[in-house]
Coordinates of N, CA and C in Angstrom, one line a residue:
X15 N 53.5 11.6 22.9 CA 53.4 10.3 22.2 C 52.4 9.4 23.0
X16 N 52.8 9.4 24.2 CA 51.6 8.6 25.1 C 50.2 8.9 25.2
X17 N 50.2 10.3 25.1 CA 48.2 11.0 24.7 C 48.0 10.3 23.3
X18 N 49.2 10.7 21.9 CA 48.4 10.3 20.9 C 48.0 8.4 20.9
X19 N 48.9 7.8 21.9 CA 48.5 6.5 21.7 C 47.3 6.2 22.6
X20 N 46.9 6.5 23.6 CA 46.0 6.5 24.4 C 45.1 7.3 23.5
X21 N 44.7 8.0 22.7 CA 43.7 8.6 22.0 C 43.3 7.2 20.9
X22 N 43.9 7.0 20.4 CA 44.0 5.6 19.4 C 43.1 4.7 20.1
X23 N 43.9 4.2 21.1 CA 43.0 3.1 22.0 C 41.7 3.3 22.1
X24 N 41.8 4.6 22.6 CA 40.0 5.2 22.6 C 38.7 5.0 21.3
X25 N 40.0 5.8 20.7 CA 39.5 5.5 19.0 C 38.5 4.3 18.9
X26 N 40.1 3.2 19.1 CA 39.4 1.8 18.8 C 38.2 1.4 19.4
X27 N 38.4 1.6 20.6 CA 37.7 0.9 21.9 C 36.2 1.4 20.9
X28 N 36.3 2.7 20.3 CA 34.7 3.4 20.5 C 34.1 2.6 19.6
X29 N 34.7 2.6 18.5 CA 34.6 2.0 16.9 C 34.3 0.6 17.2
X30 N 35.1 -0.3 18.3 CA 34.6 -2.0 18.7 C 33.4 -2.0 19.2
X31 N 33.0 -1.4 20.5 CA 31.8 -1.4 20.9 C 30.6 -0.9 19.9
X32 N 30.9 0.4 18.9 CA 30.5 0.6 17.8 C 29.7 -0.5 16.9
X33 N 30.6 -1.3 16.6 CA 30.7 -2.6 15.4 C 29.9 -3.3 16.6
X34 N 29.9 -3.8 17.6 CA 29.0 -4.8 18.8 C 27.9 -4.2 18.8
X35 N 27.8 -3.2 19.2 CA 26.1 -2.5 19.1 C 25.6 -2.8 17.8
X36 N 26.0 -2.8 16.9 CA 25.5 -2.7 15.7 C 25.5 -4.2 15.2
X37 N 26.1 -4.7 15.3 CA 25.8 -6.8 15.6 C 24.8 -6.9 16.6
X38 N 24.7 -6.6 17.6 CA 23.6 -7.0 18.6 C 22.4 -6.3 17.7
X39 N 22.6 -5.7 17.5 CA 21.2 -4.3 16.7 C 20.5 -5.3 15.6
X40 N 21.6 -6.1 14.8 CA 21.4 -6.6 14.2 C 20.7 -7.8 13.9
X41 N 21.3 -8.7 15.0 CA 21.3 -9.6 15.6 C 19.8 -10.4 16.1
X42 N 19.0 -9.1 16.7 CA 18.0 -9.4 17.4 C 17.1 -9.7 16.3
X43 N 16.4 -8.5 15.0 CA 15.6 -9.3 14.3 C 15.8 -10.5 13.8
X44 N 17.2 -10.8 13.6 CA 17.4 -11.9 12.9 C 17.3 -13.2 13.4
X45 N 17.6 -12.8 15.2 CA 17.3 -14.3 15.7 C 15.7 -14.2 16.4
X46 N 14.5 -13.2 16.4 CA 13.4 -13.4 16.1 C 13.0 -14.0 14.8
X47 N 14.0 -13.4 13.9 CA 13.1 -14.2 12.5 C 13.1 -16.0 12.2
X48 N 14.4 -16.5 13.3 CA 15.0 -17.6 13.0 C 14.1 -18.8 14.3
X49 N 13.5 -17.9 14.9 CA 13.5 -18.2 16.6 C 12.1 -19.7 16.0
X50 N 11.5 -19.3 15.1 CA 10.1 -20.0 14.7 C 10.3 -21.2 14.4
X51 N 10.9 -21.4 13.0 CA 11.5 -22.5 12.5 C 12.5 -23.3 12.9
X52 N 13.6 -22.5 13.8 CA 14.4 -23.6 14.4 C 13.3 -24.2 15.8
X53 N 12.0 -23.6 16.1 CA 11.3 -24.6 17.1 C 10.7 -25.5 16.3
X54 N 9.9 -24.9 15.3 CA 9.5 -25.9 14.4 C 10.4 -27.0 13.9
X55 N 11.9 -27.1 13.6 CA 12.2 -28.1 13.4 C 12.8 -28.9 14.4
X56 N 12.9 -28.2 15.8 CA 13.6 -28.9 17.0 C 12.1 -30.1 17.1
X57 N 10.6 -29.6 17.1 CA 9.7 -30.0 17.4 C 9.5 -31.5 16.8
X58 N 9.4 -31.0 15.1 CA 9.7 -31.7 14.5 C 10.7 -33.1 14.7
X59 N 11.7 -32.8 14.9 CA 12.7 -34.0 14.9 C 12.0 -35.3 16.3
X60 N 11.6 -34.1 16.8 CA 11.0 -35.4 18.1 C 9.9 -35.8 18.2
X61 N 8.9 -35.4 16.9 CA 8.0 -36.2 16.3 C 6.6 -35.4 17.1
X62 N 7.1 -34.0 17.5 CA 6.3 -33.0 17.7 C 5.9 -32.1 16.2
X63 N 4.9 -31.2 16.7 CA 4.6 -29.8 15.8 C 4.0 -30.1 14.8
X64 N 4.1 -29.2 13.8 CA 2.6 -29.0 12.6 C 2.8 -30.2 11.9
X65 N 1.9 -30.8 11.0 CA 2.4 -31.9 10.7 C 1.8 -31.5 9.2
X66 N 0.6 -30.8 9.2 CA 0.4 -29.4 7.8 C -0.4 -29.4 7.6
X67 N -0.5 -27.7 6.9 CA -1.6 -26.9 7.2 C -2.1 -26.4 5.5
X68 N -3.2 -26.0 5.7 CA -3.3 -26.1 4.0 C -4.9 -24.9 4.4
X69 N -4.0 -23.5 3.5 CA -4.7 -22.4 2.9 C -5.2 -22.1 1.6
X70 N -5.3 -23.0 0.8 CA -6.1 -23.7 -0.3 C -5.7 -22.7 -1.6
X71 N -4.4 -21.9 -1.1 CA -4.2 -21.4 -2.0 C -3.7 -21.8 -3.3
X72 N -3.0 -23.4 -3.3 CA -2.5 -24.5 -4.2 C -2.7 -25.6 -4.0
X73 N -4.3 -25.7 -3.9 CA -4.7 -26.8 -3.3 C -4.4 -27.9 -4.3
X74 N -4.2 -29.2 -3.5 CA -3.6 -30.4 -4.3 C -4.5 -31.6 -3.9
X75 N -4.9 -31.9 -5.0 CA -6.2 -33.0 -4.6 C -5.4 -34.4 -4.5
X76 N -4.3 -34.3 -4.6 CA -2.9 -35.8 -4.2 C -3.0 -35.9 -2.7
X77 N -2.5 -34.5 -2.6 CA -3.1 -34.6 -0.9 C -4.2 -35.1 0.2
X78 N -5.2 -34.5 -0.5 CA -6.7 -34.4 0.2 C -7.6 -35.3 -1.1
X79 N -8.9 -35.9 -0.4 CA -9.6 -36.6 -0.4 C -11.2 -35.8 -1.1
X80 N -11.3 -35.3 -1.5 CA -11.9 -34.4 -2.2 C -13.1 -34.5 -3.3
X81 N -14.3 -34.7 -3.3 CA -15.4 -34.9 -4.2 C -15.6 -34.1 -5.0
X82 N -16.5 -33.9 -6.0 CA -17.1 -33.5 -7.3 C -17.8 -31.7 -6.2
X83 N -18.3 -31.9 -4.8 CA -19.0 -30.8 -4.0 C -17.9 -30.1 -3.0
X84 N -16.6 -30.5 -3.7 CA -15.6 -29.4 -3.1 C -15.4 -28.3 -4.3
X85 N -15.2 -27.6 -4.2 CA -15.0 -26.0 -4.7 C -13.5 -25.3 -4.7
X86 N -12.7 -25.0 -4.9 CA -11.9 -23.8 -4.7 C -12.5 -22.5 -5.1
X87 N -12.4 -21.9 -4.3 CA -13.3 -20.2 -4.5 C -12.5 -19.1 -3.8
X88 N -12.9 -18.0 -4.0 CA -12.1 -16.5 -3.7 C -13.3 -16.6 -2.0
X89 N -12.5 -16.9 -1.1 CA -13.1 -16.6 0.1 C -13.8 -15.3 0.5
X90 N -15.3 -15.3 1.0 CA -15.8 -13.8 0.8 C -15.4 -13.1 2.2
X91 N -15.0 -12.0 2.1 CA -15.1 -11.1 3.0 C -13.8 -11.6 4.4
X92 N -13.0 -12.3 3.8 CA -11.6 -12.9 4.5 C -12.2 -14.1 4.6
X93 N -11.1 -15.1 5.5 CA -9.9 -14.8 6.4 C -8.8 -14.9 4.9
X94 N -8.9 -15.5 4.1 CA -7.6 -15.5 2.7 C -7.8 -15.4 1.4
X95 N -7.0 -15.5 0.4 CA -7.6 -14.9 -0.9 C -8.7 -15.9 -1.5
X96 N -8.4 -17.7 -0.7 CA -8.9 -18.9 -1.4 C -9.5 -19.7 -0.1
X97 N -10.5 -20.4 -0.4 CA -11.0 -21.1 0.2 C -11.8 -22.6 -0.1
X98 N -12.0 -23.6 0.5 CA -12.6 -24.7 0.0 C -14.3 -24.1 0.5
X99 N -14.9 -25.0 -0.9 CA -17.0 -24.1 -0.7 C -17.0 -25.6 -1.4
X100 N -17.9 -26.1 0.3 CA -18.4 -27.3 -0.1 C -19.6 -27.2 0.1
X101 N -20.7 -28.2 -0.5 CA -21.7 -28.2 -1.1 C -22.4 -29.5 -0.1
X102 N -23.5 -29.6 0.6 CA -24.6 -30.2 1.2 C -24.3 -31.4 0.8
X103 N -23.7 -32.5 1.7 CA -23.7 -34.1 1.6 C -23.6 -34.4 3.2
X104 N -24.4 -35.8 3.5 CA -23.7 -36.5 4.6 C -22.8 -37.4 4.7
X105 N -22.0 -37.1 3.4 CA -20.6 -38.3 3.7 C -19.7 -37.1 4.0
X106 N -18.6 -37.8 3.8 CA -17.5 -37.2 4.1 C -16.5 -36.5 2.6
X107 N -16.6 -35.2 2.5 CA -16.7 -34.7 1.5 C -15.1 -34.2 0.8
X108 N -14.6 -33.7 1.8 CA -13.4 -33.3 2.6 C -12.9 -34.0 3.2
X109 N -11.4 -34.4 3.0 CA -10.7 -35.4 4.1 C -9.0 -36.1 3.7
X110 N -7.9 -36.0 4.8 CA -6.9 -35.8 4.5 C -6.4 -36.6 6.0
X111 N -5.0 -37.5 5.7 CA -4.4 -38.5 6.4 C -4.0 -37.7 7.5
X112 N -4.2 -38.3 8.4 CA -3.3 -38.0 10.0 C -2.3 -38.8 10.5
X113 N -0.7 -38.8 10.1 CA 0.4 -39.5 10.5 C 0.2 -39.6 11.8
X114 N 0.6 -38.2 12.4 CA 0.9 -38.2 13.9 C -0.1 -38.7 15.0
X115 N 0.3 -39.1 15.9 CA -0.4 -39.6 16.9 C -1.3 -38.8 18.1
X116 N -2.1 -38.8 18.8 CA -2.6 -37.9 19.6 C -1.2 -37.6 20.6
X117 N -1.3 -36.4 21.6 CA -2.5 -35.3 21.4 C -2.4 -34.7 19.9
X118 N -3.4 -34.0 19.1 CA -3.6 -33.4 18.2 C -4.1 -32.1 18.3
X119 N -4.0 -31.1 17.8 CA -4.3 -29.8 17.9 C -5.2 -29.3 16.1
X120 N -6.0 -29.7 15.6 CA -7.1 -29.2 14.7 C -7.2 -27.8 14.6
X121 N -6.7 -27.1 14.1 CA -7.5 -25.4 13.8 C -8.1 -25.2 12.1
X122 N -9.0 -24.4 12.6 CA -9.2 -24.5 10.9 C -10.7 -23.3 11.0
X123 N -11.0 -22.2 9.7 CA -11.5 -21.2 9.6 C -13.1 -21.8 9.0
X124 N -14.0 -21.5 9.2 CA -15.2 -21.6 8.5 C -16.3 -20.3 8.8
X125 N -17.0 -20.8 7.4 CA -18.3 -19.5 7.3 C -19.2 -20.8 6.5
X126 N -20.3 -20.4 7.4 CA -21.4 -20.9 6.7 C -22.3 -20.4 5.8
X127 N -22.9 -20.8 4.7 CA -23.2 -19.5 3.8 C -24.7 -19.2 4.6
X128 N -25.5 -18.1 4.0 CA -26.1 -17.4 4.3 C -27.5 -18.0 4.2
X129 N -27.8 -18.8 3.4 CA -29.0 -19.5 3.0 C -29.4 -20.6 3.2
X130 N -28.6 -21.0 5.1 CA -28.5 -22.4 5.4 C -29.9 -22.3 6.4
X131 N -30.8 -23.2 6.4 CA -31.9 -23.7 7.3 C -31.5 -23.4 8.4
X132 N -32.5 -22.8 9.2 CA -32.4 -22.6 10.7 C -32.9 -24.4 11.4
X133 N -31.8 -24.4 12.4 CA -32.2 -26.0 12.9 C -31.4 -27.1 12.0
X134 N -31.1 -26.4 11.1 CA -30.7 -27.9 10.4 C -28.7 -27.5 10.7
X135 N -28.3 -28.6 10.9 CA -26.8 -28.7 11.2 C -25.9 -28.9 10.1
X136 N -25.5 -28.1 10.1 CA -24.4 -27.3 8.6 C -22.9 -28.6 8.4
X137 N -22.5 -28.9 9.2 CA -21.2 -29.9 9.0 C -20.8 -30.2 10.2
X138 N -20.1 -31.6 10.0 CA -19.1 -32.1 11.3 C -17.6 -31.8 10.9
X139 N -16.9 -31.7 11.6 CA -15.3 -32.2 11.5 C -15.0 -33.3 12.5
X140 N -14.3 -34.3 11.9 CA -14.4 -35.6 12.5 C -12.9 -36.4 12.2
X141 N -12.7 -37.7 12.9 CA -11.9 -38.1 12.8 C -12.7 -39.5 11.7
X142 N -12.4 -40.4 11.4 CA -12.9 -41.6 10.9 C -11.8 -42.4 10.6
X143 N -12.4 -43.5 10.2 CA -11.3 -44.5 10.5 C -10.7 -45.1 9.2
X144 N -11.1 -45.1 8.3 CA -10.8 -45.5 6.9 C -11.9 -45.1 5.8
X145 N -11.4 -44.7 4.7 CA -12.3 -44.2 3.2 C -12.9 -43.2 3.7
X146 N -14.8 -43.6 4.2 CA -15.6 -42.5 4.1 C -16.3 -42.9 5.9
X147 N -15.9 -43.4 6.4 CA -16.8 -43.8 7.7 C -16.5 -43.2 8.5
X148 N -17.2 -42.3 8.9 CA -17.1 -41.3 10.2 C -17.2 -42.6 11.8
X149 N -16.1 -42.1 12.7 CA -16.1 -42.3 13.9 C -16.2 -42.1 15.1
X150 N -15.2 -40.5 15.1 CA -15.8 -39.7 16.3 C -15.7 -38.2 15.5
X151 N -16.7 -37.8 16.1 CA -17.5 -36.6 15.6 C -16.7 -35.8 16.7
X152 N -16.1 -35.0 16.2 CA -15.3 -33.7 16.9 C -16.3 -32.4 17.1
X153 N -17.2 -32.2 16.5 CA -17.9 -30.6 16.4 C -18.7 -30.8 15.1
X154 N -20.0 -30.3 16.1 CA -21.4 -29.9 15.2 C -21.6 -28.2 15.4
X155 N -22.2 -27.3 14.2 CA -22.3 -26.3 14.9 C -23.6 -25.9 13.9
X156 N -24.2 -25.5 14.2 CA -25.7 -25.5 13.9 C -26.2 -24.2 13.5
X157 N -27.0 -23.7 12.5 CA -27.2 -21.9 11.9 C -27.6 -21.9 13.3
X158 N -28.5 -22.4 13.8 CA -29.9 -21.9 15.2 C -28.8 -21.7 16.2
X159 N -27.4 -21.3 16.3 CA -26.9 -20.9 17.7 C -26.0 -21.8 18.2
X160 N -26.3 -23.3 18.5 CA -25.9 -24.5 18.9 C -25.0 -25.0 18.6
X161 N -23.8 -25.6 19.3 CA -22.8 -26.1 18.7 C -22.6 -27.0 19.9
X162 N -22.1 -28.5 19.3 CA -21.6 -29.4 20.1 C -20.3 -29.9 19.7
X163 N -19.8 -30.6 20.7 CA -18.6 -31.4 20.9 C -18.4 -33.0 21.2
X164 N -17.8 -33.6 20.4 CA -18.1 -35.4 21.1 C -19.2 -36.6 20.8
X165 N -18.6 -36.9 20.0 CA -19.8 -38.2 19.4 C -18.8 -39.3 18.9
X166 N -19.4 -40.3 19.4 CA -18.5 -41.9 19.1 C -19.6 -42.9 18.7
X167 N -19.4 -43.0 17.4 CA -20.1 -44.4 16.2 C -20.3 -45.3 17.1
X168 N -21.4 -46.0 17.5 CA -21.6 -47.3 18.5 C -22.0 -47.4 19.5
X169 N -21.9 -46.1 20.0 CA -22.0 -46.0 22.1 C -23.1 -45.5 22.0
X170 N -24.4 -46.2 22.5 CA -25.5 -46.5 22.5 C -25.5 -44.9 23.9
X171 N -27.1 -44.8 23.9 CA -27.4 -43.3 24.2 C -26.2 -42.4 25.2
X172 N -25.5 -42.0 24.0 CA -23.8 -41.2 24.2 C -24.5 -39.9 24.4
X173 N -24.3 -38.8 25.0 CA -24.7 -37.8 25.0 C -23.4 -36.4 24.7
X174 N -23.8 -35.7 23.9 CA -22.6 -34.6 23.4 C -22.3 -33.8 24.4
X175 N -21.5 -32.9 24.1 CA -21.1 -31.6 25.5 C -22.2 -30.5 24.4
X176 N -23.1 -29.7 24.5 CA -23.4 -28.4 24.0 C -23.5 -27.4 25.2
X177 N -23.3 -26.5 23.8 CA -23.4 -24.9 24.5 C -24.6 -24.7 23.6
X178 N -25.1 -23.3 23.9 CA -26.1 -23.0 23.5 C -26.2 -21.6 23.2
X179 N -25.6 -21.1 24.2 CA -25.3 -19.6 23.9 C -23.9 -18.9 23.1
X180 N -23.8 -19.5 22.3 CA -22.6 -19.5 21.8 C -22.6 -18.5 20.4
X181 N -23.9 -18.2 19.9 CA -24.3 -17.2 19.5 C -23.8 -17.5 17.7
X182 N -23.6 -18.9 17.0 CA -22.9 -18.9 16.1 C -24.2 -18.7 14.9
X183 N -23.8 -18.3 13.9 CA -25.1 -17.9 12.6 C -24.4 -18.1 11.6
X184 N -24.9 -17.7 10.7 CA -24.3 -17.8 9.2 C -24.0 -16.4 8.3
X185 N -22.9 -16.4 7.6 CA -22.5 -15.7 6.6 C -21.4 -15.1 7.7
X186 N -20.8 -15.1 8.6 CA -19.3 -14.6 8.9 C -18.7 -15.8 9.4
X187 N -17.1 -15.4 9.3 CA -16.2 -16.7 9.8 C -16.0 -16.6 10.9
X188 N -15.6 -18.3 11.1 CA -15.3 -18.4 13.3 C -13.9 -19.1 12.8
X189 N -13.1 -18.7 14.2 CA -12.2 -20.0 14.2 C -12.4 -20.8 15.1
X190 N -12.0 -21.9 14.8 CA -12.1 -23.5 15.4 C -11.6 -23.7 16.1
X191 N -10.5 -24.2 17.4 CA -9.6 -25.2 17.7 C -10.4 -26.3 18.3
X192 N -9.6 -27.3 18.3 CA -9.7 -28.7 18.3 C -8.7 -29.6 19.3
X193 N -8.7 -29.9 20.8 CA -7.6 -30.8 20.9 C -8.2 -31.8 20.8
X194 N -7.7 -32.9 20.6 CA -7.6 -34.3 20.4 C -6.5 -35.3 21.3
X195 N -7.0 -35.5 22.4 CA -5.7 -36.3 23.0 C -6.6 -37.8 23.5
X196 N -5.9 -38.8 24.0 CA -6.1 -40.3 24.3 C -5.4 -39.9 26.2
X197 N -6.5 -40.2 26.9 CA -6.0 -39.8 28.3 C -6.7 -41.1 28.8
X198 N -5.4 -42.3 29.2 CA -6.2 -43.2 30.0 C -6.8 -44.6 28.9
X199 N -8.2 -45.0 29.1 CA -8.9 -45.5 28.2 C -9.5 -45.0 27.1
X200 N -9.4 -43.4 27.4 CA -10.8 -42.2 27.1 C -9.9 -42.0 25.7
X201 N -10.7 -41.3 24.8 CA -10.0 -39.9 24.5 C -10.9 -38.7 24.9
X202 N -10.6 -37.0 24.7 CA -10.9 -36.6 25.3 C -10.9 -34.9 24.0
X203 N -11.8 -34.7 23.9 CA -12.4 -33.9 22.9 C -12.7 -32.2 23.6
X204 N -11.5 -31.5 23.4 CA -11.9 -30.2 24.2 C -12.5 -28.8 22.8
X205 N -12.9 -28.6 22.7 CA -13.4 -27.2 21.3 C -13.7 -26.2 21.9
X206 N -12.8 -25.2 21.2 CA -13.5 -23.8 21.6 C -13.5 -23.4 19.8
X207 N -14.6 -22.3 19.6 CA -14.9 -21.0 18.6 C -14.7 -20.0 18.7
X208 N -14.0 -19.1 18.3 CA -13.6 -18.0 18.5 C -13.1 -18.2 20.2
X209 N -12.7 -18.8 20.1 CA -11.9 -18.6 22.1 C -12.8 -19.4 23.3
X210 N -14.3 -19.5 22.5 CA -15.3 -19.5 23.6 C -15.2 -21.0 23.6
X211 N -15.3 -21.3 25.0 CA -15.4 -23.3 25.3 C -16.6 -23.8 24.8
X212 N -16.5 -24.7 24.0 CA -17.8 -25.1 23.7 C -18.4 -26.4 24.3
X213 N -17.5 -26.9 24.8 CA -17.0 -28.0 25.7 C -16.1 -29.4 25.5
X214 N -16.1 -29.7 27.0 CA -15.1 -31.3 26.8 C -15.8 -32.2 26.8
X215 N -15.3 -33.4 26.5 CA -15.9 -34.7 26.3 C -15.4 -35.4 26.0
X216 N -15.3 -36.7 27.1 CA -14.6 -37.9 27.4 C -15.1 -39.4 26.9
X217 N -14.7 -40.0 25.7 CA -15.3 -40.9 25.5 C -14.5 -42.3 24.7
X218 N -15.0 -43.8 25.3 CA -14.4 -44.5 25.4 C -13.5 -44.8 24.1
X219 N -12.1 -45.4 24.2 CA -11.3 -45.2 23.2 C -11.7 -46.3 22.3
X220 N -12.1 -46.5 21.3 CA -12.5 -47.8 20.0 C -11.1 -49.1 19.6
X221 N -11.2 -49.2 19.1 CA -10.3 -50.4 19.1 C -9.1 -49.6 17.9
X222 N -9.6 -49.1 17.2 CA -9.1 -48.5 16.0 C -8.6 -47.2 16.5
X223 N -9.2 -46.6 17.4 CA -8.0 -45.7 18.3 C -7.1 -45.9 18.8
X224 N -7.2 -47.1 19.6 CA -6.1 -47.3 20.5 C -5.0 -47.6 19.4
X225 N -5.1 -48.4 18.2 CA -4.1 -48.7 17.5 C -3.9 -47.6 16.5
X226 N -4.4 -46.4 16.2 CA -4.4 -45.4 15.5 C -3.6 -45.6 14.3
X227 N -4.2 -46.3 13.4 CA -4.1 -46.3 11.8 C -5.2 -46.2 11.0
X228 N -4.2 -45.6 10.2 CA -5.4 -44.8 8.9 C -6.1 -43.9 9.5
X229 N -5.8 -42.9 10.4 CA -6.7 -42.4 10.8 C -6.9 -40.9 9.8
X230 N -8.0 -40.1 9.4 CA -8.1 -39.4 8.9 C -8.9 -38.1 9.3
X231 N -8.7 -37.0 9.1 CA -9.7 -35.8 9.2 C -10.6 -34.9 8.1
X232 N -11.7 -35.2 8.4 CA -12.8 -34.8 7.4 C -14.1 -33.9 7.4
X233 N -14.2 -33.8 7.0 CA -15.5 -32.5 7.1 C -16.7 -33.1 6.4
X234 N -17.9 -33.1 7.3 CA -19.3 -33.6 6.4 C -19.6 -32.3 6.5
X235 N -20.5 -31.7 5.4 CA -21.1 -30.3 5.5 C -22.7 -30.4 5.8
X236 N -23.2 -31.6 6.1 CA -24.8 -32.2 6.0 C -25.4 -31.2 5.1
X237 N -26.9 -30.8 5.9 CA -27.9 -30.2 5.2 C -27.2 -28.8 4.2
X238 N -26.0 -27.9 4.8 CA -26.2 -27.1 4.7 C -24.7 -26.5 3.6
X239 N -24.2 -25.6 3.5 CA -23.3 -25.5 3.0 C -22.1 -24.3 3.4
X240 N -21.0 -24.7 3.0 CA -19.8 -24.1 3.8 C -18.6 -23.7 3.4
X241 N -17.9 -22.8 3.9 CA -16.3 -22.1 3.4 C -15.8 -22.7 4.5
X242 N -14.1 -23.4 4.1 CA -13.2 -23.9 4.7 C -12.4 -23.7 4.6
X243 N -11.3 -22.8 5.2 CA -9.9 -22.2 5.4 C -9.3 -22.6 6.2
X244 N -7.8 -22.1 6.2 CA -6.8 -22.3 7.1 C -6.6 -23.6 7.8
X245 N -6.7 -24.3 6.8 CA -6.7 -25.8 8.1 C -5.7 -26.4 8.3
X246 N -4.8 -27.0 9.3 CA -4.3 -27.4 10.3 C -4.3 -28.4 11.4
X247 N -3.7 -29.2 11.2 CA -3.1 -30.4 12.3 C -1.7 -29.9 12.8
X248 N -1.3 -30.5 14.0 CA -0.1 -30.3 14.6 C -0.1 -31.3 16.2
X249 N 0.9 -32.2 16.3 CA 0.9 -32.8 17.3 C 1.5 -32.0 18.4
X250 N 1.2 -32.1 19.0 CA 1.5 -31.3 20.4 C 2.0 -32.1 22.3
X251 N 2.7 -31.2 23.6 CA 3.2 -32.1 23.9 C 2.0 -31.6 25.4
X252 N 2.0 -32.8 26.1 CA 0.8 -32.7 27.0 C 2.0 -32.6 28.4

C-alpha cells in the first residue's frame, strides 16, 4: 500500500511540474507579446512615448493638414502598400499638430522621384509655428548627394550642419530619424539617414519654442517631388 501511494505522489508530482512547464512554455510568448504595449502605456501615462504615427493606409485629412498636391498612392517598390506623393511647392504642404513637448523623436520613410533636378533641393521637414510658416528647418536632402540639418527663421548668417558624402539620389527610399530636444537655451537638432549621422546642430531657442504652442510638423517638398511614409512622432526620455 505504501509503494502504491508513493507511486501516486510521483504520478502527481510529474503531471504538476508537467502543467508548470507547460504554463511557463506558455507564458513566455504571451508576455513577449504583452511586453510592448504595457511599455507603451506605462510610457504613456507619464506623458512619454509615440504620440502617433500614420502609414497612410487610412489616411484622415481631420488629422493632417494637407493641400490639393498631397496624393495617396500605392507606394513603388515598398516600404508599404500606401503612401503620401506630394507634388513641388515651397509652402508647407504636409503638416500635422505636435502635443508633446521636446525631446522628440521624428521618423519617417521617403523616396524621391526619379525626375527631380540635380542641385535643386527636393523638401524640408520642419517644425513651424502656426498655419503655414516654417521655423526651424529640421533636414534638407538634396538629389546632388547633400543633405543638411538645422536652420532657424531670423538668425542672420546661421550656418547648417552638412554632409556630403552621404550618397543620397533619387528613386529608392531612406529612413529618417530626427531628435528634437531643448538643451539649455539651445535646441539641438541631431539626423541620421539610413543610420548614417548627417549631423548636430545647436541653435538659439525662439520665443515660440521656449513656450511651445501650436507647434506643428510639416514637409515642404520645394522644387522637387516626393513619397512619404511611415511617419512618426514620439516623446522620449533624455
Amino acid at each position: 500500500m505504501g509503494n502504491n501511494q508513493t507511486g501516486e505522489v510521483s504520478t502527481r508530482l510529474i503531471v504538476a511540474l508537467a502543467v508548470v512547464g507547460v504554463l511557463i512554455i506558455a507564458a513566455v510568448p504571451f508576455g513577449w507579446y504583452m511586453w510592448k504595449p504595457t511599455v507603451q502605456f506605462i510610457e504613456y501615462s507619464m506623458g512619454y512615448g509615440l504620440e502617433w504615427e500614420e502609414d497612410f493606409e487610412e489616411f484622415s485629412r481631420s488629422e493632417w493638414r494637407a493641400d490639393e498636391r498631397v496624393k495617396i498612392v500605392d507606394a513603388p517598390e515598398r516600404p508599404g502598400e500606401k503612401c503620401a506623393y506630394i507634388n513641388g511647392s515651397f509652402d508647407v504642404v504636409l503638416s500635422r499638430p505636435v502635443t508633446g513637448k521636446p525631446p522628440l523623436e521624428i521618423e519617417f520613410d521617403v523616396r524621391l522621384k526619379d525626375d527631380i533636378i540635380q542641385e535643386i533641393y527636393c523638401f524640408y521637414s520642419l517644425f513651424f509655428r502656426i498655419r503655414t510658416r516654417p521655423e526651424v528647418c529640421l533636414l534638407k536632402l538634396y538629389t546632388s548627394g547633400i543633405a543638411e540639418t538645422g536652420a532657424q527663421r531670423g538668425i542672420e548668417k546661421d550656418k547648417t550642419s552638412i554632409r556630403k558624402d552621404i550618397g543620397f539620389e533619387s528613386g529608392r527610399w531612406y529612413h529618417v530619424k530626427v531628435l528634437y530636444e531643448h538643451v539649455g537655451e539651445n535646441c539641438r537638432i541631431t539626423t541620421t539617414v539610413d543610420k548614417t549621422l548627417i549631423g548636430k546642430k545647436d541653435l538659439p531657442l525662439s520665443k515660440w519654442q521656449a513656450i511651445w504652442e501650436e507647434a506643428n510638423i510639416g514637409f515642404v517638398p520645394g522644387y522637387g517631388k516626393s513619397f512619404i511614409d511611415n511617419v512618426s512622432i514620439r516623446r522620449i526620455r533624455k
